[in-house]
Short mmCIF file of C-alpha atoms in Angstrom, two decimals:
data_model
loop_
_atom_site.label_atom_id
_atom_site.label_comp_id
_atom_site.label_asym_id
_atom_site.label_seq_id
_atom_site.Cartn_x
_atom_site.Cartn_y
_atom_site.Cartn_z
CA UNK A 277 -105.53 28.50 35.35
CA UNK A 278 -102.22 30.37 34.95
CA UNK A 279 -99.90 31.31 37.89
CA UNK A 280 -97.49 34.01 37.61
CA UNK A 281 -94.84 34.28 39.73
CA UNK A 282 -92.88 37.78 39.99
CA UNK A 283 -90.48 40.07 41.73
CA UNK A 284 -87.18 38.21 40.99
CA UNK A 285 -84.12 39.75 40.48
CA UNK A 286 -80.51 40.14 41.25
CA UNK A 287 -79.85 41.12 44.86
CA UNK A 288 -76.58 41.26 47.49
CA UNK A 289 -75.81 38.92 50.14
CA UNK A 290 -77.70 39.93 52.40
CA UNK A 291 -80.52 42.23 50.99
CA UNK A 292 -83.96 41.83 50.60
CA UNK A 293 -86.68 40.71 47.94
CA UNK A 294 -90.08 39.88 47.71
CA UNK A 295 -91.96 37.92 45.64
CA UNK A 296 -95.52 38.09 44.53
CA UNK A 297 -97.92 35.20 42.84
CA UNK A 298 -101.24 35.65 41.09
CA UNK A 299 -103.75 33.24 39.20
CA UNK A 300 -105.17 34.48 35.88
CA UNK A 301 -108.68 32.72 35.51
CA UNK A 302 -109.47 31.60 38.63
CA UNK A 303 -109.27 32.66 42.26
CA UNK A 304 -107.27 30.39 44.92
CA UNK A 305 -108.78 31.68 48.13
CA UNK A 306 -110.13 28.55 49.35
CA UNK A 307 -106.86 26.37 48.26
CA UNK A 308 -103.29 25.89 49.51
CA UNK A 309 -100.25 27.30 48.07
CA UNK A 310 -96.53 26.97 48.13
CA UNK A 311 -93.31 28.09 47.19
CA UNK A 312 -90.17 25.67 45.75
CA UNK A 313 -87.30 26.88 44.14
CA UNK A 314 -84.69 25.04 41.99
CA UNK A 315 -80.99 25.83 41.78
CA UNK A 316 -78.85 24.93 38.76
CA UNK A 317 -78.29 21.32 38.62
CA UNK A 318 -79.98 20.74 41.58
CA UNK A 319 -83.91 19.37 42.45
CA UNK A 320 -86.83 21.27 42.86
CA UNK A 321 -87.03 22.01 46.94
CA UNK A 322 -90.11 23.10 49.10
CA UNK A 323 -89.37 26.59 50.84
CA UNK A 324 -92.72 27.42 52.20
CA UNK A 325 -96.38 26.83 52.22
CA UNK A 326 -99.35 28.42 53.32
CA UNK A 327 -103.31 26.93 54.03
CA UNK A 328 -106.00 28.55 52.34
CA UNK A 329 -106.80 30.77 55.19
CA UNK A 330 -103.21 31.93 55.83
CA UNK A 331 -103.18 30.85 59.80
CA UNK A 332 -100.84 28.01 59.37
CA UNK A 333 -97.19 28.32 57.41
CA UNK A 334 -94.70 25.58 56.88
CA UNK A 335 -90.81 26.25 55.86
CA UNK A 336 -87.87 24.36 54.79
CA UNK A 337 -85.34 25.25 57.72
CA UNK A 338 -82.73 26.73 55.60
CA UNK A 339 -85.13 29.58 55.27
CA UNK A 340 -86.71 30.01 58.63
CA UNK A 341 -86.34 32.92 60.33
CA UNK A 342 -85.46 35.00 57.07
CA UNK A 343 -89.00 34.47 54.98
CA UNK A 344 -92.01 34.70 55.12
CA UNK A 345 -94.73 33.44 53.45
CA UNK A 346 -98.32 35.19 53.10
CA UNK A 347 -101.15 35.92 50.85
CA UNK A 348 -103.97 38.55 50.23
CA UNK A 349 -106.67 36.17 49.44
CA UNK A 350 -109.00 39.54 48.39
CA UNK A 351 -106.51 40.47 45.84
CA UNK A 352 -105.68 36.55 44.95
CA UNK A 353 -101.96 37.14 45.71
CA UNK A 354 -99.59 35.47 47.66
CA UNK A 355 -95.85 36.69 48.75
CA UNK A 356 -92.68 35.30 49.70
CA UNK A 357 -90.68 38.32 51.85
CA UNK A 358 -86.92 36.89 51.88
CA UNK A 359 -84.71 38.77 54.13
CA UNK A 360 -80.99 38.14 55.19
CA UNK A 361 -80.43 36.65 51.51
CA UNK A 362 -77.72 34.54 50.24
CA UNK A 363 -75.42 33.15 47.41
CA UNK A 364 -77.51 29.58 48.46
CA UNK A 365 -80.52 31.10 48.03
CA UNK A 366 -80.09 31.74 44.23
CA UNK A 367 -82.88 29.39 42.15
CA UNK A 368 -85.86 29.87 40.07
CA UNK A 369 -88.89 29.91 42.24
CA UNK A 370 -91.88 28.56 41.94
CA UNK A 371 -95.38 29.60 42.93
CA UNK A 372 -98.14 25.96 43.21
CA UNK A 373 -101.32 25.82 44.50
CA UNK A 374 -103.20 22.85 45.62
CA UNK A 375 -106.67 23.39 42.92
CA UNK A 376 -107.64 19.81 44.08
CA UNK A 377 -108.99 20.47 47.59
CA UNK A 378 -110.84 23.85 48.64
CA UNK A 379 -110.35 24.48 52.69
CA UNK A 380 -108.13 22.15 53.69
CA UNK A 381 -105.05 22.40 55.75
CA UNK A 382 -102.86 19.35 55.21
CA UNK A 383 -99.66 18.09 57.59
CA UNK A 384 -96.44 19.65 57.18
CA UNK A 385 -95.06 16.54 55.23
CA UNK A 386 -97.84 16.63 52.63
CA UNK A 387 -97.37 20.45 52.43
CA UNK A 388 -93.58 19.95 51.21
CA UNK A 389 -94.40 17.39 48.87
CA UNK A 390 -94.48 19.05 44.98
CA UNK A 391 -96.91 16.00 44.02
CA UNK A 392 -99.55 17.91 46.65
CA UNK A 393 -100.15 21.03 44.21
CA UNK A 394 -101.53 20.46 41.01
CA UNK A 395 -100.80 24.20 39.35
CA UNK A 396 -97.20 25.80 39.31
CA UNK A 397 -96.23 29.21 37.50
CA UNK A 398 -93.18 29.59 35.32
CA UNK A 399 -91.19 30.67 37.79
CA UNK A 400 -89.02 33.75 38.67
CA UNK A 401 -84.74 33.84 38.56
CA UNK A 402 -83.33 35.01 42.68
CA UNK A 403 -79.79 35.72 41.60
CA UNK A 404 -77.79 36.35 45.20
CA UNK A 405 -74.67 38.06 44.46
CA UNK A 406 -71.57 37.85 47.48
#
């Protein structure tokens, strides 16, 4: 399975982006997703996951309020809207989905933990200018 993440790009402080995940080769309707995102010298973070059904959405608080996490499981996509960007925001990020367990909506620690997903894309660059 190959994720693809998409819809990066160079934005102002304060605009808007969204981001967009697909799987080549298999579907992930019945599976969890996420989205981290790693700044220059810094760790991979968690910014947001969603359960397979899309009813239940966790987010790192630096981000609440301004994204939003969703997916299309009939077009096996998933999106990060990010609103109110800025210069902190800029990372790579990360699409992962949990291929392990099908239907199952885990606690809001497990869901920030990067050891939970098993498939991650290649990422795409956020570049938040001031």
């Amino acid at each position: 399975v190959q994720l693809q993440a998409s819809g990066g790009g160079l934005v102002q402080a304060g605009g808007s982006l969204r981001l967009s995940c697909t799987a080549s080769g298999r579907t992930f309707d019945k599976n969890a997703l996420a989205w981290f995102r790693q700044a220059p010298g810094k760790e991979r973070e968690f910014v947001a996951s969603i359960n397979w059904r899309g009813t239940i959405r966790y987010y790192t608080d630096s981000v609440e309020g301004r994204f939003t996490i969703s997916r299309d499981n009939a077009n096996n996509t998933m999106y990060l809207e990010m609103s109110s960007l800025k210069p902190e925001d800029t990372a790579l990020y990360y699409c992962a989905a949990d291929f392990r367990r099908t239907y199952h909506s885990m606690a809001q620690y497990d869901s920030m933990q990067p050891t939970t997903y098993d498939d991650w894309g290649q990422g795409t660059l956020v570049t938040v200018s001031s």
